[in-house]
Structure formats: structure tokens, C-alpha cells
Amino acid sequence: QGAAGWRFLDRRGRELPEGGGALVDLARIDGDGARVPGVPVIGGHDVDNPLVGERGAARVFAPQKGADPAAVARLERALEVLAERIEADLGIAVAELPAAGASGGLGAGLVAFFGGSLTPGFELVASVLDLHGRLSRCDLVITGEGEIDRSSLGGKAPTGVAAAAAAAGVPCIAVTGRLRAPRSELVAAGLHRVWVLTDEVGEERALRAARAALTEVTARAVTGAAEAGR
């Protein structure tokens, strides 16, 4: 809705209010006033989650943002309705499209409403930064994320960096605020070790003085890696 010219209407032809939950009342997508971009639209994604289902945007990512079970259920239904209307009104299937659930469903929106394509964001950024060339000059790689969980294994930066480091024969460690994924799976993904702020300094300090905690734990990680390499 808005600047892009698309209108999302309920059964009475009224525009829906803002908010993902409002999509449960979506009855028609009106694209008569849609503005088509004059340039290619490419969406870089760091997860491959579909729009709906067990690995969909609502069930996987909404709880991370504070949604309770009732809100998750409403958002899941809203995205199901959106996918149904996109297929019915625009002829585009996005429900199970890989990465359609990225950024809360932004992947699906870019494909459906802007004629966009989706590509792994990590490889896009790595190419721009010449990451693979830089890794050849490294002795140790440190990566990280606010919270490493199972979604991190679906193409996010930490495991992408770990895979690139492994290909270059460089050890890779991670520093994270919280860990909610099995360490064995992270090791299999190429991370030699994961340092967790809440484990190292306690949750209270990690939240109260995050910058200092991150600096301290990263220093420990580097020292530990150096000692392990001796």
C-alpha cells in the first residue's frame, strides 16, 4: 500500500489498516495503480525460510521479536491469506518459495509486488567485499550474531563466514549474545568454537553492559584460539 500503488482490500472494498495481523481480512489485492520499478529488484536474503508453515516467517521469527503464541497464530494465518491472494490475484506462488519468509515476508513481497528475484545475501556481500580474497591473508576469523539459533544454520552470516573460512583453511570462531542451537551442529557448519556472552559474564551484565562484555569475551576468544593453536 502507499507509495508502491498496491491496495489491500477487505470484503467491503476498504483498505486494510497497517500491521501484519490485519491481513487475515484481506479479500483482494488491487494493482491497478501499482508502480513498476524501472530497474531490476534483487533481494539479498540470509535465511531460506518459506513464507508459511513450520519454518515460515511467523512461527520462526515472530517469537524472536516478542510475539506470544496467540500473536504467532494470527500472523501465520495472515501470511497464509496473503499467499492465497497473491496466487489468486497475481498468479504468483510464494507460500513455499525459498526465502519468501525472510525479513517477515519481505522476500515474498519483493517477488510478488516488484517483480524481484531473491539471492543469498551472504554471497552478494562477500563478492562486494572480496571476502574470499581477504580470508587468504587471515590466521583466524571471528564472526558473530546477537543470538545464534537454528535459523542461523539456514544461510545467515555466521555460518556463511564459517563455510568460507573452512574453504580457505582458516579456523573460525563465533561470539554471540545467546546460543539456542546445538553446538555439534555449529561445529559441523565450520565453527570451531562458540563463545556466549550470557555464559561468560552472566545474563545481567551481558544486557546491562553489552559493549564491554562483547569486548571482554572477544578478547578471551582470541586468547583461547591463540593458545589452542600453539
Tab-separated table of N, CA, C and O in Angstrom, residues 114-230:
chain	number	residue	atom	x	y	z
A	114	PHE	N	7.108	-6.378	-6.843
A	114	PHE	CA	8.130	-5.602	-7.531
A	114	PHE	C	8.845	-6.386	-8.628
A	114	PHE	O	9.819	-5.908	-9.199
A	115	GLY	N	8.360	-7.618	-8.894
A	115	GLY	CA	8.986	-8.416	-9.930
A	115	GLY	C	10.426	-8.760	-9.616
A	115	GLY	O	11.248	-8.972	-10.516
A	116	GLY	N	10.739	-8.826	-8.329
A	116	GLY	CA	12.115	-9.039	-7.911
A	116	GLY	C	12.553	-10.488	-7.936
A	116	GLY	O	11.761	-11.414	-8.114
A	117	SER	N	13.839	-10.673	-7.748
A	117	SER	CA	14.429	-12.006	-7.608
A	117	SER	C	15.147	-12.052	-6.271
A	117	SER	O	15.522	-11.025	-5.707
A	118	LEU	N	15.344	-13.256	-5.756
A	118	LEU	CA	15.976	-13.442	-4.453
A	118	LEU	C	17.291	-14.184	-4.626
A	118	LEU	O	17.366	-15.154	-5.370
A	119	THR	N	18.299	-13.714	-3.930
A	119	THR	CA	19.618	-14.340	-3.999
A	119	THR	C	20.243	-14.335	-2.618
A	119	THR	O	19.958	-13.432	-1.821
A	120	PRO	N	21.057	-15.325	-2.287
A	120	PRO	CA	21.687	-15.334	-0.965
A	120	PRO	C	22.471	-14.044	-0.704
A	120	PRO	O	23.396	-13.710	-1.455
A	121	GLY	N	22.095	-13.338	0.343
A	121	GLY	CA	22.734	-12.064	0.644
A	121	GLY	C	24.189	-12.214	1.010
A	121	GLY	O	25.008	-11.338	0.725
A	122	PHE	N	24.517	-13.341	1.644
A	122	PHE	CA	25.904	-13.521	2.061
A	122	PHE	C	26.842	-13.502	0.863
A	122	PHE	O	27.866	-12.808	0.866
A	123	GLU	N	26.510	-14.272	-0.166
A	123	GLU	CA	27.374	-14.318	-1.337
A	123	GLU	C	27.421	-12.967	-2.040
A	123	GLU	O	28.461	-12.574	-2.585
A	124	LEU	N	26.302	-12.241	-2.020
A	124	LEU	CA	26.254	-10.922	-2.629
A	124	LEU	C	27.224	-9.975	-1.930
A	124	LEU	O	28.036	-9.296	-2.564
A	125	VAL	N	27.145	-9.938	-0.596
A	125	VAL	CA	28.019	-9.055	0.180
A	125	VAL	C	29.466	-9.533	0.132
A	125	VAL	O	30.399	-8.735	0.016
A	126	ALA	N	29.660	-10.859	0.206
A	126	ALA	CA	31.021	-11.409	0.163
A	126	ALA	C	31.725	-11.038	-1.132
A	126	ALA	O	32.931	-10.743	-1.138
A	127	SER	N	30.988	-11.034	-2.227
A	127	SER	CA	31.570	-10.670	-3.508
A	127	SER	C	31.985	-9.206	-3.520
A	127	SER	O	33.089	-8.867	-3.974
A	128	VAL	N	31.119	-8.336	-3.007
A	128	VAL	CA	31.421	-6.900	-2.980
A	128	VAL	C	32.642	-6.620	-2.103
A	128	VAL	O	33.488	-5.779	-2.423
A	129	LEU	N	32.755	-7.343	-0.981
A	129	LEU	CA	33.843	-7.115	-0.030
A	129	LEU	C	35.106	-7.908	-0.359
A	129	LEU	O	36.114	-7.756	0.334
A	130	ASP	N	35.052	-8.756	-1.388
A	130	ASP	CA	36.163	-9.652	-1.709
A	130	ASP	C	36.545	-10.476	-0.482
A	130	ASP	O	37.724	-10.595	-0.137
A	131	LEU	N	35.524	-11.032	0.183
A	131	LEU	CA	35.769	-11.791	1.409
A	131	LEU	C	36.713	-12.962	1.174
A	131	LEU	O	37.643	-13.198	1.958
A	132	HIS	N	36.515	-13.700	0.097
A	132	HIS	CA	37.322	-14.888	-0.141
A	132	HIS	C	38.794	-14.525	-0.343
A	132	HIS	O	39.692	-15.239	0.115
A	133	GLY	N	39.058	-13.404	-0.994
A	133	GLY	CA	40.429	-12.956	-1.165
A	133	GLY	C	41.052	-12.536	0.152
A	133	GLY	O	42.227	-12.820	0.424
A	134	ARG	N	40.266	-11.882	0.995
A	134	ARG	CA	40.783	-11.430	2.284
A	134	ARG	C	41.072	-12.601	3.217
A	134	ARG	O	42.004	-12.556	4.012
A	135	LEU	N	40.255	-13.632	3.136
A	135	LEU	CA	40.450	-14.783	4.021
A	135	LEU	C	41.802	-15.454	3.793
A	135	LEU	O	42.380	-16.037	4.719
A	136	SER	N	42.315	-15.364	2.591
A	136	SER	CA	43.598	-15.993	2.295
A	136	SER	C	44.744	-15.333	3.058
A	136	SER	O	45.836	-15.905	3.155
A	137	ARG	N	44.493	-14.156	3.624
A	137	ARG	CA	45.528	-13.445	4.372
A	137	ARG	C	45.283	-13.483	5.874
A	137	ARG	O	45.913	-12.747	6.636
A	138	CYS	N	44.358	-14.342	6.317
A	138	CYS	CA	43.976	-14.391	7.735
A	138	CYS	C	44.521	-15.633	8.438
A	138	CYS	O	44.711	-16.680	7.814
A	139	ASP	N	44.766	-15.482	9.745
A	139	ASP	CA	45.136	-16.623	10.591
A	139	ASP	C	43.948	-17.106	11.414
A	139	ASP	O	43.905	-18.255	11.842
A	140	LEU	N	42.987	-16.218	11.648
A	140	LEU	CA	41.800	-16.534	12.454
A	140	LEU	C	40.651	-15.658	11.996
A	140	LEU	O	40.846	-14.471	11.706
A	141	VAL	N	39.470	-16.236	11.947
A	141	VAL	CA	38.263	-15.480	11.588
A	141	VAL	C	37.312	-15.485	12.783
A	141	VAL	O	37.069	-16.530	13.390
A	142	ILE	N	36.791	-14.297	13.126
A	142	ILE	CA	35.803	-14.170	14.200
A	142	ILE	C	34.514	-13.651	13.578
A	142	ILE	O	34.513	-12.629	12.898
A	143	THR	N	33.439	-14.365	13.812
A	143	THR	CA	32.135	-13.930	13.333
A	143	THR	C	31.187	-13.872	14.520
A	143	THR	O	31.579	-14.144	15.653
A	144	GLY	N	29.948	-13.492	14.299
A	144	GLY	CA	29.022	-13.403	15.426
A	144	GLY	C	27.629	-12.985	15.029
A	144	GLY	O	27.362	-12.625	13.881
A	145	GLU	N	26.747	-13.063	16.000
A	145	GLU	CA	25.331	-12.695	15.817
A	145	GLU	C	24.740	-12.474	17.200
A	145	GLU	O	25.216	-13.052	18.180
A	146	GLY	N	23.734	-11.615	17.286
A	146	GLY	CA	23.129	-11.342	18.581
A	146	GLY	C	22.653	-12.601	19.277
A	146	GLY	O	22.879	-12.796	20.477
A	147	GLU	N	21.982	-13.465	18.523
A	147	GLU	CA	21.563	-14.773	19.030
A	147	GLU	C	21.766	-15.790	17.923
A	147	GLU	O	21.275	-15.612	16.813
A	148	ILE	N	22.516	-16.829	18.224
A	148	ILE	CA	22.695	-17.909	17.258
A	148	ILE	C	21.721	-19.025	17.607
A	148	ILE	O	21.775	-19.585	18.701
A	149	ASP	N	20.804	-19.309	16.680
A	149	ASP	CA	19.849	-20.398	16.873
A	149	ASP	C	19.807	-21.223	15.589
A	149	ASP	O	20.660	-21.064	14.718
A	150	ARG	N	18.827	-22.093	15.485
A	150	ARG	CA	18.796	-22.982	14.313
A	150	ARG	C	18.590	-22.204	13.012
A	150	ARG	O	19.008	-22.656	11.947
A	151	SER	N	17.949	-21.030	13.095
A	151	SER	CA	17.777	-20.249	11.873
A	151	SER	C	19.116	-19.755	11.343
A	151	SER	O	19.253	-19.469	10.150
A	152	SER	N	20.114	-19.662	12.220
A	152	SER	CA	21.447	-19.234	11.790
A	152	SER	C	22.071	-20.246	10.837
A	152	SER	O	22.954	-19.908	10.050
A	153	LEU	N	21.602	-21.497	10.923
A	153	LEU	CA	22.134	-22.554	10.067
A	153	LEU	C	21.527	-22.528	8.669
A	153	LEU	O	21.942	-23.287	7.795
A	154	GLY	N	20.534	-21.641	8.471
A	154	GLY	CA	19.841	-21.601	7.183
A	154	GLY	C	20.394	-20.596	6.205
A	154	GLY	O	19.706	-20.213	5.269
A	155	GLY	N	21.628	-20.147	6.409
A	155	GLY	CA	22.240	-19.236	5.443
A	155	GLY	C	22.617	-17.882	5.997
A	155	GLY	O	23.007	-16.986	5.246
A	156	LYS	N	22.498	-17.691	7.307
A	156	LYS	CA	22.867	-16.406	7.894
A	156	LYS	C	24.380	-16.220	7.890
A	156	LYS	O	25.154	-17.145	7.655
A	157	ALA	N	24.796	-14.979	8.199
A	157	ALA	CA	26.203	-14.606	8.084
A	157	ALA	C	27.171	-15.502	8.854
A	157	ALA	O	28.210	-15.891	8.300
A	158	PRO	N	26.908	-15.850	10.129
A	158	PRO	CA	27.909	-16.633	10.856
A	158	PRO	C	28.295	-17.944	10.177
A	158	PRO	O	29.486	-18.268	10.060
A	159	THR	N	27.309	-18.703	9.720
A	159	THR	CA	27.637	-19.977	9.081
A	159	THR	C	28.167	-19.771	7.663
A	159	THR	O	28.946	-20.574	7.171
A	160	GLY	N	27.762	-18.676	7.030
A	160	GLY	CA	28.327	-18.360	5.720
A	160	GLY	C	29.803	-18.026	5.837
A	160	GLY	O	30.632	-18.478	5.041
A	161	VAL	N	30.143	-17.228	6.845
A	161	VAL	CA	31.545	-16.882	7.094
A	161	VAL	C	32.334	-18.134	7.454
A	161	VAL	O	33.467	-18.335	6.985
A	162	ALA	N	31.738	-18.993	8.298
A	162	ALA	CA	32.420	-20.216	8.712
A	162	ALA	C	32.710	-21.117	7.515
A	162	ALA	O	33.798	-21.696	7.410
A	163	ALA	N	31.759	-21.237	6.618
A	163	ALA	CA	31.959	-22.076	5.434
A	163	ALA	C	33.056	-21.513	4.539
A	163	ALA	O	33.891	-22.260	4.003
A	164	ALA	N	33.061	-20.195	4.375
A	164	ALA	CA	34.093	-19.560	3.551
A	164	ALA	C	35.468	-19.720	4.188
A	164	ALA	O	36.466	-19.964	3.502
A	165	ALA	N	35.523	-19.587	5.521
A	165	ALA	CA	36.789	-19.753	6.231
A	165	ALA	C	37.288	-21.186	6.104
A	165	ALA	O	38.488	-21.428	5.885
A	166	ALA	N	36.378	-22.150	6.232
A	166	ALA	CA	36.761	-23.556	6.107
A	166	ALA	C	37.327	-23.840	4.719
A	166	ALA	O	38.319	-24.566	4.579
A	167	ALA	N	36.710	-23.254	3.708
A	167	ALA	CA	37.194	-23.459	2.339
A	167	ALA	C	38.588	-22.876	2.156
A	167	ALA	O	39.375	-23.374	1.338
A	168	ALA	N	38.898	-21.817	2.927
A	168	ALA	CA	40.216	-21.185	2.846
A	168	ALA	C	41.219	-21.814	3.804
A	168	ALA	O	42.379	-21.404	3.845
A	169	GLY	N	40.752	-22.794	4.597
A	169	GLY	CA	41.638	-23.454	5.546
A	169	GLY	C	41.989	-22.603	6.748
A	169	GLY	O	43.053	-22.775	7.356
A	170	VAL	N	41.079	-21.687	7.127
A	170	VAL	CA	41.313	-20.780	8.256
A	170	VAL	C	40.326	-21.113	9.372
A	170	VAL	O	39.127	-21.233	9.115
A	171	PRO	N	40.792	-21.275	10.618
A	171	PRO	CA	39.859	-21.556	11.710
A	171	PRO	C	38.908	-20.388	11.945
A	171	PRO	O	39.269	-19.229	11.773
A	172	CYS	N	37.681	-20.706	12.349
A	172	CYS	CA	36.656	-19.692	12.556
A	172	CYS	C	35.964	-19.927	13.888
A	172	CYS	O	35.559	-21.052	14.206
A	173	ILE	N	35.824	-18.871	14.679
A	173	ILE	CA	35.093	-18.927	15.934
A	173	ILE	C	33.999	-17.882	15.907
A	173	ILE	O	34.024	-16.960	15.084
A	174	ALA	N	33.026	-18.015	16.801
A	174	ALA	CA	31.918	-17.072	16.848
A	174	ALA	C	31.728	-16.548	18.263
A	174	ALA	O	31.985	-17.254	19.241
A	175	VAL	N	31.271	-15.292	18.358
A	175	VAL	CA	30.881	-14.686	19.623
A	175	VAL	C	29.420	-14.288	19.487
A	175	VAL	O	29.030	-13.644	18.510
A	176	THR	N	28.601	-14.680	20.464
A	176	THR	CA	27.172	-14.407	20.384
A	176	THR	C	26.604	-14.039	21.740
A	176	THR	O	27.182	-14.378	22.776
A	177	GLY	N	25.498	-13.330	21.725
A	177	GLY	CA	24.855	-12.967	22.984
A	177	GLY	C	24.222	-14.169	23.655
A	177	GLY	O	24.422	-14.412	24.848
A	178	ARG	N	23.448	-14.928	22.875
A	178	ARG	CA	22.812	-16.153	23.374
A	178	ARG	C	23.003	-17.260	22.357
A	178	ARG	O	23.101	-17.007	21.157
A	179	LEU	N	23.005	-18.483	22.849
A	179	LEU	CA	23.116	-19.645	21.975
A	179	LEU	C	21.900	-20.526	22.161
A	179	LEU	O	21.624	-20.988	23.259
A	180	ARG	N	21.175	-20.771	21.061
A	180	ARG	CA	19.997	-21.632	21.108
A	180	ARG	C	20.023	-22.608	19.941
A	180	ARG	O	19.020	-22.841	19.277
A	181	ALA	N	21.195	-23.144	19.706
A	181	ALA	CA	21.378	-24.183	18.690
A	181	ALA	C	22.410	-25.168	19.219
A	181	ALA	O	23.305	-24.782	19.971
A	182	PRO	N	22.293	-26.437	18.880
A	182	PRO	CA	23.262	-27.425	19.357
A	182	PRO	C	24.677	-27.090	18.883
A	182	PRO	O	24.892	-26.820	17.699
A	183	ARG	N	25.614	-27.112	19.806
A	183	ARG	CA	26.993	-26.806	19.436
A	183	ARG	C	27.513	-27.789	18.383
A	183	ARG	O	28.316	-27.412	17.533
A	184	SER	N	27.053	-29.023	18.454
A	184	SER	CA	27.528	-30.019	17.493
A	184	SER	C	27.163	-29.620	16.060
A	184	SER	O	27.949	-29.833	15.126
A	185	GLU	N	25.987	-29.038	15.880
A	185	GLU	CA	25.573	-28.626	14.542
A	185	GLU	C	26.387	-27.435	14.059
A	185	GLU	O	26.672	-27.294	12.866
A	186	LEU	N	26.766	-26.554	14.987
A	186	LEU	CA	27.579	-25.397	14.618
A	186	LEU	C	29.003	-25.828	14.260
A	186	LEU	O	29.602	-25.281	13.333
A	187	VAL	N	29.508	-26.804	15.001
A	187	VAL	CA	30.834	-27.341	14.672
A	187	VAL	C	30.801	-27.971	13.284
A	187	VAL	O	31.715	-27.788	12.466
A	188	ALA	N	29.719	-28.699	12.994
A	188	ALA	CA	29.571	-29.314	11.678
A	188	ALA	C	29.483	-28.267	10.572
A	188	ALA	O	29.868	-28.514	9.428
A	189	ALA	N	28.988	-27.069	10.935
A	189	ALA	CA	28.864	-25.979	9.960
A	189	ALA	C	30.178	-25.230	9.760
A	189	ALA	O	30.256	-24.336	8.916
A	190	GLY	N	31.212	-25.584	10.563
A	190	GLY	CA	32.523	-24.978	10.366
A	190	GLY	C	33.004	-24.065	11.476
A	190	GLY	O	34.103	-23.512	11.394
A	191	LEU	N	32.187	-23.897	12.525
A	191	LEU	CA	32.595	-23.051	13.645
A	191	LEU	C	33.380	-23.896	14.650
A	191	LEU	O	32.846	-24.833	15.238
A	192	HIS	N	34.635	-23.555	14.856
A	192	HIS	CA	35.474	-24.334	15.762
A	192	HIS	C	35.007	-24.207	17.212
A	192	HIS	O	35.083	-25.154	17.985
A	193	ARG	N	34.543	-23.017	17.581
A	193	ARG	CA	34.061	-22.799	18.943
A	193	ARG	C	33.125	-21.605	18.950
A	193	ARG	O	33.281	-20.677	18.157
A	194	VAL	N	32.155	-21.629	19.859
A	194	VAL	CA	31.218	-20.516	20.020
A	194	VAL	C	31.338	-19.989	21.446
A	194	VAL	O	31.182	-20.743	22.407
A	195	TRP	N	31.608	-18.712	21.571
A	195	TRP	CA	31.692	-18.048	22.867
A	195	TRP	C	30.383	-17.297	23.106
A	195	TRP	O	29.944	-16.514	22.259
A	196	VAL	N	29.761	-17.531	24.258
A	196	VAL	CA	28.424	-16.999	24.545
A	196	VAL	C	28.510	-15.990	25.684
A	196	VAL	O	28.947	-16.332	26.794
A	197	LEU	N	28.097	-14.754	25.426
A	197	LEU	CA	28.199	-13.693	26.431
A	197	LEU	C	27.478	-14.057	27.720
A	197	LEU	O	28.012	-13.866	28.818
A	198	THR	N	26.268	-14.572	27.603
A	198	THR	CA	25.496	-14.875	28.807
A	198	THR	C	26.149	-15.970	29.636
A	198	THR	O	25.997	-16.003	30.866
A	199	ASP	N	26.879	-16.868	28.998
A	199	ASP	CA	27.599	-17.917	29.733
A	199	ASP	C	28.865	-17.365	30.370
A	199	ASP	O	29.228	-17.744	31.490
A	200	GLU	N	29.538	-16.466	29.672
A	200	GLU	CA	30.842	-15.991	30.120
A	200	GLU	C	30.747	-14.922	31.212
A	200	GLU	O	31.556	-14.908	32.140
A	201	VAL	N	29.791	-14.006	31.097
A	201	VAL	CA	29.717	-12.890	32.057
A	201	VAL	C	28.373	-12.818	32.784
A	201	VAL	O	28.182	-11.941	33.633
A	202	GLY	N	27.449	-13.703	32.457
A	202	GLY	CA	26.123	-13.671	33.077
A	202	GLY	C	25.154	-12.817	32.276
A	202	GLY	O	25.552	-11.842	31.624
A	203	GLU	N	23.891	-13.192	32.331
A	203	GLU	CA	22.884	-12.501	31.506
A	203	GLU	C	22.707	-11.048	31.912
A	203	GLU	O	22.568	-10.166	31.061
A	204	GLU	N	22.725	-10.760	33.223
A	204	GLU	CA	22.509	-9.383	33.676
A	204	GLU	C	23.567	-8.445	33.112
A	204	GLU	O	23.252	-7.382	32.568
A	205	ARG	N	24.837	-8.837	33.243
A	205	ARG	CA	25.895	-7.969	32.745
A	205	ARG	C	25.897	-7.896	31.224
A	205	ARG	O	26.170	-6.843	30.632
A	206	ALA	N	25.597	-9.019	30.581
A	206	ALA	CA	25.559	-9.032	29.124
A	206	ALA	C	24.524	-8.045	28.586
A	206	ALA	O	24.738	-7.413	27.546
A	207	LEU	N	23.415	-7.887	29.306
A	207	LEU	CA	22.370	-6.956	28.883
A	207	LEU	C	22.669	-5.528	29.324
A	207	LEU	O	22.424	-4.569	28.597
A	208	ARG	N	23.218	-5.389	30.524
A	208	ARG	CA	23.446	-4.053	31.093
A	208	ARG	C	24.649	-3.356	30.464
A	208	ARG	O	24.641	-2.141	30.278
A	209	ALA	N	25.691	-4.101	30.187
A	209	ALA	CA	26.918	-3.514	29.638
A	209	ALA	C	27.374	-4.357	28.448
A	209	ALA	O	28.448	-4.961	28.469
A	210	ALA	N	26.548	-4.385	27.423
A	210	ALA	CA	26.788	-5.284	26.290
A	210	ALA	C	28.104	-4.990	25.585
A	210	ALA	O	28.845	-5.918	25.221
A	211	ARG	N	28.428	-3.715	25.387
A	211	ARG	CA	29.650	-3.386	24.648
A	211	ARG	C	30.889	-3.871	25.388
A	211	ARG	O	31.778	-4.488	24.797
A	212	ALA	N	30.944	-3.583	26.687
A	212	ALA	CA	32.099	-4.014	27.476
A	212	ALA	C	32.179	-5.535	27.533
A	212	ALA	O	33.266	-6.121	27.435
A	213	ALA	N	31.029	-6.194	27.674
A	213	ALA	CA	31.006	-7.654	27.728
A	213	ALA	C	31.482	-8.254	26.418
A	213	ALA	O	32.245	-9.227	26.401
A	214	LEU	N	31.047	-7.654	25.309
A	214	LEU	CA	31.456	-8.154	23.997
A	214	LEU	C	32.964	-8.013	23.810
A	214	LEU	O	33.634	-8.928	23.316
A	215	THR	N	33.500	-6.859	24.217
A	215	THR	CA	34.942	-6.638	24.101
A	215	THR	C	35.726	-7.652	24.929
A	215	THR	O	36.704	-8.247	24.466
A	216	GLU	N	35.265	-7.868	26.169
A	216	GLU	CA	35.956	-8.789	27.069
A	216	GLU	C	35.919	-10.221	26.553
A	216	GLU	O	36.935	-10.916	26.524
A	217	VAL	N	34.755	-10.663	26.130
A	217	VAL	CA	34.610	-12.046	25.691
A	217	VAL	C	35.333	-12.273	24.365
A	217	VAL	O	35.930	-13.337	24.154
A	218	THR	N	35.323	-11.281	23.482
A	218	THR	CA	36.057	-11.422	22.226
A	218	THR	C	37.553	-11.546	22.492
A	218	THR	O	38.244	-12.348	21.844
A	219	ALA	N	38.060	-10.775	23.467
A	219	ALA	CA	39.474	-10.882	23.838
A	219	ALA	C	39.785	-12.283	24.368
A	219	ALA	O	40.817	-12.881	24.027
A	220	ARG	N	38.873	-12.830	25.161
A	220	ARG	CA	39.054	-14.204	25.655
A	220	ARG	C	39.084	-15.193	24.491
A	220	ARG	O	39.868	-16.139	24.475
A	221	ALA	N	38.198	-14.957	23.533
A	221	ALA	CA	38.111	-15.866	22.388
A	221	ALA	C	39.407	-15.859	21.587
A	221	ALA	O	39.906	-16.924	21.181
A	222	VAL	N	39.967	-14.674	21.362
A	222	VAL	CA	41.207	-14.574	20.604
A	222	VAL	C	42.355	-15.245	21.365
A	222	VAL	O	43.151	-16.003	20.789
A	223	THR	N	42.422	-14.988	22.682
A	223	THR	CA	43.460	-15.606	23.503
A	223	THR	C	43.324	-17.125	23.488
A	223	THR	O	44.315	-17.859	23.356
A	224	GLY	N	42.093	-17.607	23.635
A	224	GLY	CA	41.852	-19.034	23.626
A	224	GLY	C	42.244	-19.670	22.306
A	224	GLY	O	42.824	-20.764	22.268
A	225	ALA	N	41.943	-18.988	21.192
A	225	ALA	CA	42.288	-19.514	19.876
A	225	ALA	C	43.803	-19.559	19.700
A	225	ALA	O	44.352	-20.512	19.129
A	226	ALA	N	44.485	-18.518	20.206
A	226	ALA	CA	45.951	-18.480	20.093
A	226	ALA	C	46.580	-19.605	20.890
A	226	ALA	O	47.522	-20.265	20.429
A	227	GLU	N	46.074	-19.839	22.098
A	227	GLU	CA	46.616	-20.897	22.934
A	227	GLU	C	46.348	-22.275	22.322
A	227	GLU	O	47.197	-23.173	22.387
A	228	ALA	N	45.181	-22.432	21.732
A	228	ALA	CA	44.841	-23.717	21.106
A	228	ALA	C	45.695	-24.003	19.885
A	228	ALA	O	45.959	-25.161	19.543
A	229	GLY	N	46.176	-22.918	19.240
A	229	GLY	CA	46.970	-23.097	18.034
A	229	GLY	C	48.447	-23.302	18.294
A	229	GLY	O	49.226	-23.551	17.364
A	230	ARG	N	48.858	-23.187	19.543
A	230	ARG	CA	50.287	-23.361	19.861
A	230	ARG	C	50.690	-24.819	19.802
A	230	ARG	O	49.929	-25.694	20.114
